[in-house]
Short mmCIF file of C-alpha atoms and ligand atoms in Angstrom, two decimals:
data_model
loop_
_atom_site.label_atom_id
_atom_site.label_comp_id
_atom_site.label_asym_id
_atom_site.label_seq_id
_atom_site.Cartn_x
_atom_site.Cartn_y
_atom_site.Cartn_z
CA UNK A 1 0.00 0.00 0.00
CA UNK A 2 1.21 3.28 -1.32
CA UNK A 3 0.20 6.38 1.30
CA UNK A 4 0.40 9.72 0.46
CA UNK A 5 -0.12 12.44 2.95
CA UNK A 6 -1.13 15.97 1.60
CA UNK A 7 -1.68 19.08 3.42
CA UNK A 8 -0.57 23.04 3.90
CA UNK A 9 2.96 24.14 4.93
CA UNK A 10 4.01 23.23 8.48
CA UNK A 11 0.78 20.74 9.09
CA UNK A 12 3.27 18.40 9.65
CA UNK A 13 3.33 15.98 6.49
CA UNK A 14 7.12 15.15 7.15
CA UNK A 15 6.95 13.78 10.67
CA UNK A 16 3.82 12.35 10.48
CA UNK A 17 5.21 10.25 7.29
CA UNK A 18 7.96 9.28 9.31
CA UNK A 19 6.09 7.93 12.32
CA UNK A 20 3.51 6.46 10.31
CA UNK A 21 6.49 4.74 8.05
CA UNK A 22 7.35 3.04 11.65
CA UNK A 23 4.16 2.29 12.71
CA UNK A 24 3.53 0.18 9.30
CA UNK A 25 7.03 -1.01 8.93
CA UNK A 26 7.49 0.11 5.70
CA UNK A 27 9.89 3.17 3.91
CA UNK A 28 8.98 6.67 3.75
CA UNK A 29 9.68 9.19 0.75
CA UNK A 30 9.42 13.12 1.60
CA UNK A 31 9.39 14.18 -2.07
CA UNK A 32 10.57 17.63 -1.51
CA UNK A 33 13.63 15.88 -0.08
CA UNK A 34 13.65 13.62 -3.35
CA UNK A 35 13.87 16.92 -5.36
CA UNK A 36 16.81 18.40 -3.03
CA UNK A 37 18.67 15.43 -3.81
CA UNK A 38 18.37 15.00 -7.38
CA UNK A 39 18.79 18.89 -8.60
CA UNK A 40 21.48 19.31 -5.82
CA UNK A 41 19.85 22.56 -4.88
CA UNK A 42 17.16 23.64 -1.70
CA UNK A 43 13.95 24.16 -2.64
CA UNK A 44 14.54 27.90 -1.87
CA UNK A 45 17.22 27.91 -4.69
CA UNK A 46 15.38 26.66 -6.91
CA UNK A 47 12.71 28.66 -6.68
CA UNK A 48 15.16 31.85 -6.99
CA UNK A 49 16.77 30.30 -10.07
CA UNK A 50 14.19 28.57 -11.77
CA UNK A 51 10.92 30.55 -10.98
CA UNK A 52 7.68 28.18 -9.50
CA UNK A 53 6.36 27.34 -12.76
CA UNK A 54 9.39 25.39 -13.37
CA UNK A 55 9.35 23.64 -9.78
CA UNK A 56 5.92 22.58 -9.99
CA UNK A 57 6.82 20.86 -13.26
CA UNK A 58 8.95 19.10 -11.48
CA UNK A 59 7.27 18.03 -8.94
CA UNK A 60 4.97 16.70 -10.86
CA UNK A 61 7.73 14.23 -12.97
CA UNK A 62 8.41 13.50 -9.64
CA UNK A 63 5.55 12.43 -8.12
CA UNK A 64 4.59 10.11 -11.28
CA UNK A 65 8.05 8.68 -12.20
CA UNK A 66 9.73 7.98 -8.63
CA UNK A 67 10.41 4.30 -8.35
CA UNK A 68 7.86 3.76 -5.21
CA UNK A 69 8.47 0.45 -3.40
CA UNK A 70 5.03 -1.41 -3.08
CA UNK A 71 4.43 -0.46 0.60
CA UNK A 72 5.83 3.03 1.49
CA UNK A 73 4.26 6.64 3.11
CA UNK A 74 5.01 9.38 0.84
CA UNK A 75 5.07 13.38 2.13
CA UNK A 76 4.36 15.76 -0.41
CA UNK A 77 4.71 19.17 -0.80
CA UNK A 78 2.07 21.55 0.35
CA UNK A 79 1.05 22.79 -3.49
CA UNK A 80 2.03 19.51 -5.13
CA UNK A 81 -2.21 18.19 -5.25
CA UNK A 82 -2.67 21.41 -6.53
CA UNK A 83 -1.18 20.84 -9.82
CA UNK A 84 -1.70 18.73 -12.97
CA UNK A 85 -4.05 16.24 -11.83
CA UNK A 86 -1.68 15.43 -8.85
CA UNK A 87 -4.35 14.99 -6.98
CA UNK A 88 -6.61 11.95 -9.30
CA UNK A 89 -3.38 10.72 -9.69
CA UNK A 90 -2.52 9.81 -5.93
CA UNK A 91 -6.15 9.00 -5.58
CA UNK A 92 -5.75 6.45 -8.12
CA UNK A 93 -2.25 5.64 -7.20
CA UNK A 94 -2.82 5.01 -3.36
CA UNK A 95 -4.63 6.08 -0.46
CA UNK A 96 -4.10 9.86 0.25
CA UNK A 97 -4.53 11.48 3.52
CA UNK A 98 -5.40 15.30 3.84
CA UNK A 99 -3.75 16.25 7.50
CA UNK A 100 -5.89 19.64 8.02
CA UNK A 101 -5.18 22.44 10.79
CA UNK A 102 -6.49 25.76 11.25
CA UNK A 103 -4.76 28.71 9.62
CA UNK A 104 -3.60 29.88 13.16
CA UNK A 105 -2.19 26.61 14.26
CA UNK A 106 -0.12 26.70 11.16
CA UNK A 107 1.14 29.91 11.56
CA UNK A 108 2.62 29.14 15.03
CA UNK A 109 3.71 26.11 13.58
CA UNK A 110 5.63 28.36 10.38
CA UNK A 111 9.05 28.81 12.31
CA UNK A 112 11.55 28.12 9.67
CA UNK A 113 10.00 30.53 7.30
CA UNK A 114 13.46 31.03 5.05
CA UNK A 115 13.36 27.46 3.33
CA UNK A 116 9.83 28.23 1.98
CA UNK A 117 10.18 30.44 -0.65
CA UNK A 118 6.42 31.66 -1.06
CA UNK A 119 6.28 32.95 2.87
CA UNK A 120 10.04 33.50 2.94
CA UNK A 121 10.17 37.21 4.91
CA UNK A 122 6.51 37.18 5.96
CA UNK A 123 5.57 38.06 9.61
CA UNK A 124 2.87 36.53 11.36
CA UNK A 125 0.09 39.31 9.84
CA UNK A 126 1.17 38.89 6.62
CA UNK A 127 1.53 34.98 6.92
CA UNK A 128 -1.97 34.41 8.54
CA UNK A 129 -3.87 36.34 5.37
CA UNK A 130 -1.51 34.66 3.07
CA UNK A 131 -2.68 31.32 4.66
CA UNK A 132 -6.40 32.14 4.55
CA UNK A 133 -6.52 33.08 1.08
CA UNK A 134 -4.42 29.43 -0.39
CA UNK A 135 -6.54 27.64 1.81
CA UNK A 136 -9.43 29.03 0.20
CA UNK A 137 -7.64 28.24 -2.91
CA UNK A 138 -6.43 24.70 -2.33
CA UNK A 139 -8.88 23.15 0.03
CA UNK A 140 -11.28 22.45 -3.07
CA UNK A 141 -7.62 19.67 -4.11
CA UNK A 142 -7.16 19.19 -0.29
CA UNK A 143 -10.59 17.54 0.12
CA UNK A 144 -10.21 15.60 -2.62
CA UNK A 145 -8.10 12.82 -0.41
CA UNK A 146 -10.27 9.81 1.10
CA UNK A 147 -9.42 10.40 4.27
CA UNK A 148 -9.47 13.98 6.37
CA UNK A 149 -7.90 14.01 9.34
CA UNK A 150 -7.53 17.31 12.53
CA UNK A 151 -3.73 17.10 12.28
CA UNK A 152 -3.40 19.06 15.73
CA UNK A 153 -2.75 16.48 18.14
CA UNK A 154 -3.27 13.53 15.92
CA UNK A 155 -1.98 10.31 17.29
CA UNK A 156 -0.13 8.03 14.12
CA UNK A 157 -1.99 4.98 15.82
CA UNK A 158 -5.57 6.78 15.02
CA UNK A 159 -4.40 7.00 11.67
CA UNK A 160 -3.04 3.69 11.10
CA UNK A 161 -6.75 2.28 12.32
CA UNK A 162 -8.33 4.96 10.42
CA UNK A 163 -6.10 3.41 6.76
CA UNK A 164 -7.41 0.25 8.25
CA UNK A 165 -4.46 -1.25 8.43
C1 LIG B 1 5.11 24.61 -1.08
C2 LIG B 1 5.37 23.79 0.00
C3 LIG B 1 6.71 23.27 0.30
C4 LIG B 1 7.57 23.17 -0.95
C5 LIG B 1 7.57 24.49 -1.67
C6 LIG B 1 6.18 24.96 -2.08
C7 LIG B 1 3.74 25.12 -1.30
O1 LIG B 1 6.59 21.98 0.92
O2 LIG B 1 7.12 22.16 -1.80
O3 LIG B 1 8.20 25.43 -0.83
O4 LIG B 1 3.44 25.57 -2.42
O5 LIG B 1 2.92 25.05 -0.35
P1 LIG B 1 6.09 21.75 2.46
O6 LIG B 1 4.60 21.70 2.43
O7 LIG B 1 6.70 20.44 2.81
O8 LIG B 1 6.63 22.88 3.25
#
């Protein structure tokens, strides 16, 4: 079984992957970590050299040509459903998680601002409007996943029942 966990910016996709990777014994791919890897550059520089158009293009190779082992828990980045059918395809692919917190939680959550490019020098004003308006914008690919989850406080075990697995 192939998991993929969607969700905004600092809603915790990474760790959650991780512990959920333990829980069900099986690997765990962070795909913005994939794309570090393979272009040799942070996301911030690519962004700065490339422009967004260009990463989201590549995230979306990514997504559809990585060599997924049959059982594994896959983060993905926050804009990645958002984009080219990304969001069919993981529904076809696997089963996809949407791990949803309110816009303030997330701010509070937002430390390392600097290795996002799209909030990079916000402050917390700025970054709670900013956060309000994608929402608006992405939920409608967000709620797309079989399964919601309140990511605040969410226990991996609840999950792991919840994928019925
Ligand atoms: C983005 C989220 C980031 C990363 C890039 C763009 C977004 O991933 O892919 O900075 O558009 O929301 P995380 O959700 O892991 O921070």
């Amino acid at each position: 079984m192939k998991v993929f966990l969607v969700g905004f910016m600092g809603c915790g996709k990474s760790t959650k992957a991780k512990q959920l990777a333990q829980k069900l014994n099986c690997s765990v791919i962070d795909l913005d970590a994939v794309i570090v890897a393979q272009t040799g550059k942070s996301i911030a520089e690519y962004f700065a050299e490339h422009g967004e158009a260009a990463f989201r293009q590549l995230e979306n190779e990514t997504l559809k040509n990585y060599p997924y082992p049959p059982n594994c828990v896959v983060a993905t980045g926050g804009g990645l459903p958002c984009f080219f059918g990304n969001m069919d395809w993981m529904n076809t692919n696997g089963k996809t998680v949407y791990l949803q917190m309110q816009p303030a939680q997330l701010v509070s959550r937002l430390h390392n601002r600097q290795k996002r490019p799209l909030i990079a020098n916000m402050n917390d004003e700025q970054l709670l409007t900013f956060i309000e308006m994608k929402l608006a914008e992405r939920n409608p690919f967000y709620t797309k996943a079989q399964h919601s989850v309140n990511a605040f406080d969410l226990d991996v075990g609840d999950l792991v029942e919840m994928l019925g697995e």
